[in-house]
Amino acid sequence: MAWEITTTELLERYAVGERNFAGIELLPPPGVSNDARSGIDLEGAILRDINLRGADLSYAELTGADLTGADLLGTDLEWARLDNAIIRDANLRGTNLSYCCLDGADLTGTELVKVNATQATFRRAYVECISGSILAHANFQDAHTSEMGICRAFNLIWETTLPDGTIKRGAFWQLK
Protein backbone atom coordinates (compact mmCIF):
# COMPACT_ATOMS: atom_id res chain seq x y z
CA MET A 1 0.00 0.00 0.00
CA ALA A 2 1.31 3.46 -0.92
CA TRP A 3 2.06 5.97 1.78
CA GLU A 4 2.14 9.68 1.04
CA ILE A 5 5.20 11.75 1.75
CA THR A 6 6.18 15.27 0.72
CA THR A 7 9.43 16.10 -1.00
CA THR A 8 10.50 18.02 2.12
CA GLU A 9 9.87 14.99 4.38
CA LEU A 10 11.70 12.69 1.97
CA LEU A 11 14.79 14.91 1.91
CA GLU A 12 14.78 15.36 5.70
CA ARG A 13 14.47 11.64 6.38
CA TYR A 14 17.10 10.81 3.75
CA ALA A 15 19.49 13.34 5.34
CA VAL A 16 19.33 11.49 8.69
CA GLY A 17 20.09 8.13 7.08
CA GLU A 18 16.76 6.61 6.08
CA ARG A 19 16.93 4.93 2.68
CA ASN A 20 13.77 2.79 2.42
CA PHE A 21 10.96 4.72 0.77
CA ALA A 22 9.43 1.77 -1.10
CA GLY A 23 5.85 2.36 -2.19
CA ILE A 24 5.66 6.08 -1.49
CA GLU A 25 3.44 8.50 -3.34
CA LEU A 26 5.48 11.66 -3.57
CA LEU A 27 3.59 14.90 -2.93
CA PRO A 28 4.63 18.54 -3.22
CA PRO A 29 5.34 20.46 0.01
CA PRO A 30 2.33 22.02 1.80
CA GLY A 31 1.13 25.20 0.13
CA VAL A 32 2.35 24.16 -3.34
CA SER A 33 -0.26 23.40 -5.98
CA ASN A 34 -0.84 19.74 -6.72
CA ASP A 35 -2.30 20.51 -10.17
CA ALA A 36 -0.98 17.93 -12.62
CA ARG A 37 1.35 16.87 -9.79
CA SER A 38 3.45 20.00 -10.23
CA GLY A 39 5.69 21.07 -7.41
CA ILE A 40 7.38 17.69 -6.91
CA ASP A 41 10.84 19.22 -7.02
CA LEU A 42 13.91 17.10 -6.33
CA GLU A 43 16.11 18.88 -8.85
CA GLY A 44 19.78 18.20 -8.09
CA ALA A 45 18.94 16.02 -5.06
CA ILE A 46 21.49 13.44 -3.96
CA LEU A 47 19.55 10.23 -3.32
CA ARG A 48 22.20 7.54 -3.67
CA ASP A 49 21.26 3.96 -2.74
CA ILE A 50 17.66 4.95 -2.04
CA ASN A 51 14.91 2.31 -2.20
CA LEU A 52 11.96 3.67 -4.16
CA ARG A 53 10.51 0.32 -5.28
CA GLY A 54 6.95 0.77 -6.50
CA ALA A 55 6.95 4.49 -5.69
CA ASP A 56 4.81 7.00 -7.58
CA LEU A 57 7.20 9.67 -8.83
CA SER A 58 5.14 10.66 -11.85
CA TYR A 59 5.71 14.27 -12.90
CA ALA A 60 8.65 14.60 -10.49
CA GLU A 61 11.40 17.10 -11.30
CA LEU A 62 14.64 15.15 -10.88
CA THR A 63 16.85 17.08 -13.30
CA GLY A 64 20.49 16.64 -12.29
CA ALA A 65 19.59 14.32 -9.39
CA ASP A 66 22.06 11.62 -8.30
CA LEU A 67 20.26 8.27 -8.06
CA THR A 68 23.38 6.11 -8.20
CA GLY A 69 22.60 2.62 -6.88
CA ALA A 70 18.89 3.41 -6.46
CA ASP A 71 16.32 0.63 -6.45
CA LEU A 72 13.54 1.90 -8.70
CA LEU A 73 11.96 -1.46 -9.52
CA GLY A 74 8.37 -0.91 -10.65
CA THR A 75 8.52 2.82 -10.01
CA ASP A 76 6.16 5.14 -11.91
CA LEU A 77 8.25 7.89 -13.50
CA GLU A 78 5.67 8.86 -16.12
CA TRP A 79 6.23 12.45 -17.28
CA ALA A 80 9.18 12.82 -14.86
CA ARG A 81 12.17 15.01 -15.75
CA LEU A 82 15.51 13.26 -15.33
CA ASP A 83 17.61 15.41 -17.64
CA ASN A 84 21.33 15.07 -16.83
CA ALA A 85 20.50 12.81 -13.87
CA ILE A 86 23.07 10.27 -12.68
CA ILE A 87 21.35 6.90 -12.49
CA ARG A 88 24.37 4.59 -12.52
CA ASP A 89 24.20 0.98 -11.34
CA ALA A 90 20.51 1.36 -10.53
CA ASN A 91 17.59 -1.04 -10.87
CA LEU A 92 14.92 0.23 -13.26
CA ARG A 93 13.35 -3.17 -13.97
CA GLY A 94 9.63 -2.85 -14.72
CA THR A 95 9.71 0.93 -14.43
CA ASN A 96 7.20 3.14 -16.23
CA LEU A 97 9.22 5.73 -18.15
CA SER A 98 6.38 6.82 -20.44
CA TYR A 99 6.86 10.43 -21.58
CA CYS A 100 9.89 10.66 -19.28
CA CYS A 101 12.75 12.96 -20.26
CA LEU A 102 16.17 11.39 -19.69
CA ASP A 103 18.14 13.70 -21.99
CA GLY A 104 21.83 13.60 -21.07
CA ALA A 105 21.21 11.11 -18.23
CA ASP A 106 23.97 8.69 -17.25
CA LEU A 107 22.41 5.21 -17.07
CA THR A 108 25.74 3.35 -17.08
CA GLY A 109 25.40 -0.07 -15.48
CA THR A 110 21.66 0.38 -14.97
CA GLU A 111 19.21 -2.46 -15.60
CA LEU A 112 16.65 -1.32 -18.14
CA VAL A 113 14.56 -4.48 -18.38
CA LYS A 114 10.82 -4.65 -19.05
CA VAL A 115 10.44 -0.88 -18.96
CA ASN A 116 7.70 1.04 -20.71
CA ALA A 117 9.56 3.84 -22.47
CA THR A 118 6.70 4.94 -24.72
CA GLN A 119 7.53 8.45 -25.99
CA ALA A 120 10.47 8.73 -23.58
CA THR A 121 13.50 10.75 -24.68
CA PHE A 122 17.07 9.57 -24.16
CA ARG A 123 18.87 12.19 -26.29
CA ARG A 124 22.60 12.31 -25.48
CA ALA A 125 22.00 9.78 -22.64
CA TYR A 126 24.45 7.01 -21.76
CA VAL A 127 22.51 3.76 -22.20
CA GLU A 128 24.15 0.35 -22.32
CA CYS A 129 21.28 -1.99 -23.16
CA ILE A 130 17.51 -2.15 -22.95
CA SER A 131 15.74 -5.50 -23.07
CA GLY A 132 12.19 -6.81 -23.02
CA SER A 133 10.86 -3.26 -23.21
CA ILE A 134 8.36 -1.10 -25.07
CA LEU A 135 10.13 1.62 -27.05
CA ALA A 136 7.24 3.08 -29.04
CA HIS A 137 8.02 6.60 -30.26
CA ALA A 138 11.11 6.71 -27.99
CA ASN A 139 13.93 9.05 -28.98
CA PHE A 140 17.58 7.99 -28.68
CA GLN A 141 18.96 10.74 -30.96
CA ASP A 142 22.69 11.21 -30.26
CA ALA A 143 22.51 8.78 -27.30
CA HIS A 144 25.74 7.09 -26.29
CA THR A 145 24.68 3.57 -27.20
CA SER A 146 24.68 1.28 -30.17
CA GLU A 147 21.79 0.28 -32.35
CA MET A 148 22.25 -3.25 -30.94
CA GLY A 149 21.85 -1.84 -27.43
CA ILE A 150 18.34 -0.82 -28.43
CA CYS A 151 17.31 -3.22 -31.21
CA ARG A 152 17.64 -6.52 -29.39
CA ALA A 153 16.48 -8.62 -26.51
CA PHE A 154 12.74 -8.80 -27.16
CA ASN A 155 12.13 -5.06 -27.40
CA LEU A 156 9.00 -3.78 -29.11
CA ILE A 157 10.12 -0.90 -31.29
CA TRP A 158 7.69 1.38 -33.08
CA GLU A 159 8.58 4.73 -34.69
CA THR A 160 11.70 4.87 -32.52
CA THR A 161 14.53 7.29 -33.29
CA LEU A 162 17.94 5.60 -33.14
CA PRO A 163 21.20 7.34 -32.13
CA ASP A 164 22.11 8.10 -35.76
CA GLY A 165 18.74 9.81 -36.34
CA THR A 166 17.16 7.03 -38.37
CA ILE A 167 13.70 5.90 -37.39
CA LYS A 168 12.73 2.25 -36.93
CA ARG A 169 9.16 2.04 -38.13
CA GLY A 170 8.25 -1.15 -36.32
CA ALA A 171 9.79 -4.37 -35.18
CA PHE A 172 9.91 -6.95 -32.46
CA TRP A 173 13.55 -7.82 -31.87
CA GLN A 174 14.82 -11.10 -30.56
CA LEU A 175 18.24 -12.40 -29.71
CA LYS A 176 19.55 -14.58 -32.50
PDB file of C-alpha atoms in Angstrom:
ATOM      1  CA  MET A   1       0.000   0.000   0.000  1.00  0.00           C
ATOM      2  CA  ALA A   2       1.306   3.456  -0.920  1.00  0.00           C
ATOM      3  CA  TRP A   3       2.060   5.974   1.775  1.00  0.00           C
ATOM      4  CA  GLU A   4       2.136   9.677   1.042  1.00  0.00           C
ATOM      5  CA  ILE A   5       5.197  11.750   1.748  1.00  0.00           C
ATOM      6  CA  THR A   6       6.180  15.267   0.724  1.00  0.00           C
ATOM      7  CA  THR A   7       9.431  16.104  -0.998  1.00  0.00           C
ATOM      8  CA  THR A   8      10.495  18.018   2.124  1.00  0.00           C
ATOM      9  CA  GLU A   9       9.874  14.990   4.381  1.00  0.00           C
ATOM     10  CA  LEU A  10      11.702  12.693   1.967  1.00  0.00           C
ATOM     11  CA  LEU A  11      14.792  14.908   1.907  1.00  0.00           C
ATOM     12  CA  GLU A  12      14.784  15.363   5.703  1.00  0.00           C
ATOM     13  CA  ARG A  13      14.474  11.642   6.375  1.00  0.00           C
ATOM     14  CA  TYR A  14      17.098  10.810   3.746  1.00  0.00           C
ATOM     15  CA  ALA A  15      19.490  13.341   5.337  1.00  0.00           C
ATOM     16  CA  VAL A  16      19.329  11.490   8.687  1.00  0.00           C
ATOM     17  CA  GLY A  17      20.089   8.132   7.076  1.00  0.00           C
ATOM     18  CA  GLU A  18      16.756   6.614   6.084  1.00  0.00           C
ATOM     19  CA  ARG A  19      16.926   4.925   2.677  1.00  0.00           C
ATOM     20  CA  ASN A  20      13.774   2.786   2.416  1.00  0.00           C
ATOM     21  CA  PHE A  21      10.960   4.717   0.771  1.00  0.00           C
ATOM     22  CA  ALA A  22       9.432   1.774  -1.102  1.00  0.00           C
ATOM     23  CA  GLY A  23       5.850   2.358  -2.186  1.00  0.00           C
ATOM     24  CA  ILE A  24       5.664   6.083  -1.489  1.00  0.00           C
ATOM     25  CA  GLU A  25       3.442   8.504  -3.339  1.00  0.00           C
ATOM     26  CA  LEU A  26       5.476  11.657  -3.571  1.00  0.00           C
ATOM     27  CA  LEU A  27       3.590  14.898  -2.929  1.00  0.00           C
ATOM     28  CA  PRO A  28       4.634  18.538  -3.220  1.00  0.00           C
ATOM     29  CA  PRO A  29       5.339  20.457   0.008  1.00  0.00           C
ATOM     30  CA  PRO A  30       2.334  22.022   1.800  1.00  0.00           C
ATOM     31  CA  GLY A  31       1.129  25.200   0.133  1.00  0.00           C
ATOM     32  CA  VAL A  32       2.355  24.156  -3.338  1.00  0.00           C
ATOM     33  CA  SER A  33      -0.265  23.398  -5.978  1.00  0.00           C
ATOM     34  CA  ASN A  34      -0.843  19.743  -6.721  1.00  0.00           C
ATOM     35  CA  ASP A  35      -2.305  20.515 -10.172  1.00  0.00           C
ATOM     36  CA  ALA A  36      -0.977  17.927 -12.625  1.00  0.00           C
ATOM     37  CA  ARG A  37       1.354  16.868  -9.788  1.00  0.00           C
ATOM     38  CA  SER A  38       3.446  20.004 -10.231  1.00  0.00           C
ATOM     39  CA  GLY A  39       5.694  21.070  -7.406  1.00  0.00           C
ATOM     40  CA  ILE A  40       7.381  17.689  -6.906  1.00  0.00           C
ATOM     41  CA  ASP A  41      10.836  19.216  -7.024  1.00  0.00           C
ATOM     42  CA  LEU A  42      13.910  17.102  -6.331  1.00  0.00           C
ATOM     43  CA  GLU A  43      16.112  18.875  -8.852  1.00  0.00           C
ATOM     44  CA  GLY A  44      19.782  18.198  -8.086  1.00  0.00           C
ATOM     45  CA  ALA A  45      18.935  16.024  -5.057  1.00  0.00           C
ATOM     46  CA  ILE A  46      21.491  13.438  -3.960  1.00  0.00           C
ATOM     47  CA  LEU A  47      19.547  10.232  -3.325  1.00  0.00           C
ATOM     48  CA  ARG A  48      22.202   7.538  -3.672  1.00  0.00           C
ATOM     49  CA  ASP A  49      21.264   3.962  -2.741  1.00  0.00           C
ATOM     50  CA  ILE A  50      17.658   4.950  -2.039  1.00  0.00           C
ATOM     51  CA  ASN A  51      14.910   2.309  -2.199  1.00  0.00           C
ATOM     52  CA  LEU A  52      11.958   3.668  -4.163  1.00  0.00           C
ATOM     53  CA  ARG A  53      10.509   0.321  -5.279  1.00  0.00           C
ATOM     54  CA  GLY A  54       6.947   0.771  -6.499  1.00  0.00           C
ATOM     55  CA  ALA A  55       6.948   4.486  -5.688  1.00  0.00           C
ATOM     56  CA  ASP A  56       4.811   7.001  -7.576  1.00  0.00           C
ATOM     57  CA  LEU A  57       7.203   9.672  -8.826  1.00  0.00           C
ATOM     58  CA  SER A  58       5.138  10.660 -11.846  1.00  0.00           C
ATOM     59  CA  TYR A  59       5.708  14.272 -12.903  1.00  0.00           C
ATOM     60  CA  ALA A  60       8.653  14.599 -10.492  1.00  0.00           C
ATOM     61  CA  GLU A  61      11.395  17.102 -11.302  1.00  0.00           C
ATOM     62  CA  LEU A  62      14.645  15.149 -10.882  1.00  0.00           C
ATOM     63  CA  THR A  63      16.853  17.079 -13.295  1.00  0.00           C
ATOM     64  CA  GLY A  64      20.492  16.643 -12.285  1.00  0.00           C
ATOM     65  CA  ALA A  65      19.594  14.319  -9.390  1.00  0.00           C
ATOM     66  CA  ASP A  66      22.063  11.625  -8.299  1.00  0.00           C
ATOM     67  CA  LEU A  67      20.263   8.274  -8.060  1.00  0.00           C
ATOM     68  CA  THR A  68      23.381   6.108  -8.197  1.00  0.00           C
ATOM     69  CA  GLY A  69      22.601   2.623  -6.878  1.00  0.00           C
ATOM     70  CA  ALA A  70      18.894   3.411  -6.463  1.00  0.00           C
ATOM     71  CA  ASP A  71      16.324   0.625  -6.448  1.00  0.00           C
ATOM     72  CA  LEU A  72      13.539   1.903  -8.703  1.00  0.00           C
ATOM     73  CA  LEU A  73      11.961  -1.462  -9.523  1.00  0.00           C
ATOM     74  CA  GLY A  74       8.374  -0.909 -10.649  1.00  0.00           C
ATOM     75  CA  THR A  75       8.523   2.824 -10.005  1.00  0.00           C
ATOM     76  CA  ASP A  76       6.159   5.137 -11.910  1.00  0.00           C
ATOM     77  CA  LEU A  77       8.250   7.889 -13.500  1.00  0.00           C
ATOM     78  CA  GLU A  78       5.669   8.860 -16.115  1.00  0.00           C
ATOM     79  CA  TRP A  79       6.235  12.453 -17.276  1.00  0.00           C
ATOM     80  CA  ALA A  80       9.180  12.820 -14.857  1.00  0.00           C
ATOM     81  CA  ARG A  81      12.167  15.013 -15.751  1.00  0.00           C
ATOM     82  CA  LEU A  82      15.507  13.256 -15.328  1.00  0.00           C
ATOM     83  CA  ASP A  83      17.610  15.410 -17.643  1.00  0.00           C
ATOM     84  CA  ASN A  84      21.332  15.068 -16.826  1.00  0.00           C
ATOM     85  CA  ALA A  85      20.503  12.806 -13.867  1.00  0.00           C
ATOM     86  CA  ILE A  86      23.067  10.275 -12.675  1.00  0.00           C
ATOM     87  CA  ILE A  87      21.348   6.901 -12.492  1.00  0.00           C
ATOM     88  CA  ARG A  88      24.374   4.593 -12.521  1.00  0.00           C
ATOM     89  CA  ASP A  89      24.200   0.983 -11.343  1.00  0.00           C
ATOM     90  CA  ALA A  90      20.508   1.361 -10.529  1.00  0.00           C
ATOM     91  CA  ASN A  91      17.592  -1.036 -10.871  1.00  0.00           C
ATOM     92  CA  LEU A  92      14.922   0.229 -13.264  1.00  0.00           C
ATOM     93  CA  ARG A  93      13.354  -3.173 -13.971  1.00  0.00           C
ATOM     94  CA  GLY A  94       9.633  -2.849 -14.716  1.00  0.00           C
ATOM     95  CA  THR A  95       9.714   0.931 -14.427  1.00  0.00           C
ATOM     96  CA  ASN A  96       7.196   3.137 -16.230  1.00  0.00           C
ATOM     97  CA  LEU A  97       9.222   5.727 -18.149  1.00  0.00           C
ATOM     98  CA  SER A  98       6.375   6.823 -20.443  1.00  0.00           C
ATOM     99  CA  TYR A  99       6.864  10.427 -21.582  1.00  0.00           C
ATOM    100  CA  CYS A 100       9.886  10.662 -19.278  1.00  0.00           C
ATOM    101  CA  CYS A 101      12.746  12.963 -20.264  1.00  0.00           C
ATOM    102  CA  LEU A 102      16.168  11.391 -19.690  1.00  0.00           C
ATOM    103  CA  ASP A 103      18.140  13.703 -21.988  1.00  0.00           C
ATOM    104  CA  GLY A 104      21.831  13.597 -21.071  1.00  0.00           C
ATOM    105  CA  ALA A 105      21.213  11.115 -18.226  1.00  0.00           C
ATOM    106  CA  ASP A 106      23.971   8.686 -17.249  1.00  0.00           C
ATOM    107  CA  LEU A 107      22.412   5.211 -17.072  1.00  0.00           C
ATOM    108  CA  THR A 108      25.739   3.347 -17.085  1.00  0.00           C
ATOM    109  CA  GLY A 109      25.401  -0.073 -15.483  1.00  0.00           C
ATOM    110  CA  THR A 110      21.663   0.376 -14.966  1.00  0.00           C
ATOM    111  CA  GLU A 111      19.207  -2.457 -15.595  1.00  0.00           C
ATOM    112  CA  LEU A 112      16.646  -1.321 -18.138  1.00  0.00           C
ATOM    113  CA  VAL A 113      14.558  -4.483 -18.378  1.00  0.00           C
ATOM    114  CA  LYS A 114      10.823  -4.652 -19.054  1.00  0.00           C
ATOM    115  CA  VAL A 115      10.441  -0.876 -18.957  1.00  0.00           C
ATOM    116  CA  ASN A 116       7.701   1.040 -20.706  1.00  0.00           C
ATOM    117  CA  ALA A 117       9.555   3.840 -22.471  1.00  0.00           C
ATOM    118  CA  THR A 118       6.695   4.940 -24.721  1.00  0.00           C
ATOM    119  CA  GLN A 119       7.534   8.452 -25.986  1.00  0.00           C
ATOM    120  CA  ALA A 120      10.473   8.733 -23.576  1.00  0.00           C
ATOM    121  CA  THR A 121      13.497  10.746 -24.682  1.00  0.00           C
ATOM    122  CA  PHE A 122      17.072   9.573 -24.164  1.00  0.00           C
ATOM    123  CA  ARG A 123      18.870  12.194 -26.288  1.00  0.00           C
ATOM    124  CA  ARG A 124      22.601  12.310 -25.482  1.00  0.00           C
ATOM    125  CA  ALA A 125      22.001   9.784 -22.640  1.00  0.00           C
ATOM    126  CA  TYR A 126      24.448   7.012 -21.757  1.00  0.00           C
ATOM    127  CA  VAL A 127      22.506   3.764 -22.201  1.00  0.00           C
ATOM    128  CA  GLU A 128      24.151   0.349 -22.317  1.00  0.00           C
ATOM    129  CA  CYS A 129      21.277  -1.991 -23.164  1.00  0.00           C
ATOM    130  CA  ILE A 130      17.513  -2.150 -22.953  1.00  0.00           C
ATOM    131  CA  SER A 131      15.738  -5.495 -23.071  1.00  0.00           C
ATOM    132  CA  GLY A 132      12.189  -6.805 -23.019  1.00  0.00           C
ATOM    133  CA  SER A 133      10.862  -3.264 -23.211  1.00  0.00           C
ATOM    134  CA  ILE A 134       8.358  -1.100 -25.069  1.00  0.00           C
ATOM    135  CA  LEU A 135      10.126   1.619 -27.046  1.00  0.00           C
ATOM    136  CA  ALA A 136       7.236   3.082 -29.036  1.00  0.00           C
ATOM    137  CA  HIS A 137       8.024   6.602 -30.258  1.00  0.00           C
ATOM    138  CA  ALA A 138      11.108   6.714 -27.992  1.00  0.00           C
ATOM    139  CA  ASN A 139      13.928   9.049 -28.981  1.00  0.00           C
ATOM    140  CA  PHE A 140      17.584   7.992 -28.678  1.00  0.00           C
ATOM    141  CA  GLN A 141      18.958  10.740 -30.957  1.00  0.00           C
ATOM    142  CA  ASP A 142      22.695  11.209 -30.257  1.00  0.00           C
ATOM    143  CA  ALA A 143      22.513   8.776 -27.301  1.00  0.00           C
ATOM    144  CA  HIS A 144      25.737   7.086 -26.286  1.00  0.00           C
ATOM    145  CA  THR A 145      24.676   3.567 -27.196  1.00  0.00           C
ATOM    146  CA  SER A 146      24.685   1.281 -30.173  1.00  0.00           C
ATOM    147  CA  GLU A 147      21.790   0.278 -32.353  1.00  0.00           C
ATOM    148  CA  MET A 148      22.255  -3.245 -30.945  1.00  0.00           C
ATOM    149  CA  GLY A 149      21.851  -1.843 -27.428  1.00  0.00           C
ATOM    150  CA  ILE A 150      18.344  -0.821 -28.433  1.00  0.00           C
ATOM    151  CA  CYS A 151      17.305  -3.222 -31.215  1.00  0.00           C
ATOM    152  CA  ARG A 152      17.638  -6.516 -29.392  1.00  0.00           C
ATOM    153  CA  ALA A 153      16.480  -8.623 -26.511  1.00  0.00           C
ATOM    154  CA  PHE A 154      12.742  -8.804 -27.155  1.00  0.00           C
ATOM    155  CA  ASN A 155      12.126  -5.061 -27.400  1.00  0.00           C
ATOM    156  CA  LEU A 156       9.000  -3.779 -29.109  1.00  0.00           C
ATOM    157  CA  ILE A 157      10.122  -0.904 -31.292  1.00  0.00           C
ATOM    158  CA  TRP A 158       7.691   1.384 -33.080  1.00  0.00           C
ATOM    159  CA  GLU A 159       8.578   4.729 -34.690  1.00  0.00           C
ATOM    160  CA  THR A 160      11.704   4.874 -32.521  1.00  0.00           C
ATOM    161  CA  THR A 161      14.533   7.294 -33.294  1.00  0.00           C
ATOM    162  CA  LEU A 162      17.944   5.597 -33.141  1.00  0.00           C
ATOM    163  CA  PRO A 163      21.201   7.341 -32.125  1.00  0.00           C
ATOM    164  CA  ASP A 164      22.105   8.101 -35.755  1.00  0.00           C
ATOM    165  CA  GLY A 165      18.736   9.806 -36.335  1.00  0.00           C
ATOM    166  CA  THR A 166      17.157   7.030 -38.371  1.00  0.00           C
ATOM    167  CA  ILE A 167      13.697   5.897 -37.390  1.00  0.00           C
ATOM    168  CA  LYS A 168      12.734   2.252 -36.927  1.00  0.00           C
ATOM    169  CA  ARG A 169       9.161   2.039 -38.132  1.00  0.00           C
ATOM    170  CA  GLY A 170       8.252  -1.150 -36.320  1.00  0.00           C
ATOM    171  CA  ALA A 171       9.793  -4.373 -35.184  1.00  0.00           C
ATOM    172  CA  PHE A 172       9.912  -6.947 -32.462  1.00  0.00           C
ATOM    173  CA  TRP A 173      13.547  -7.817 -31.869  1.00  0.00           C
ATOM    174  CA  GLN A 174      14.819 -11.097 -30.563  1.00  0.00           C
ATOM    175  CA  LEU A 175      18.240 -12.402 -29.710  1.00  0.00           C
ATOM    176  CA  LYS A 176      19.554 -14.583 -32.495  1.00  0.00           C
TER     177      LYS A 176
END
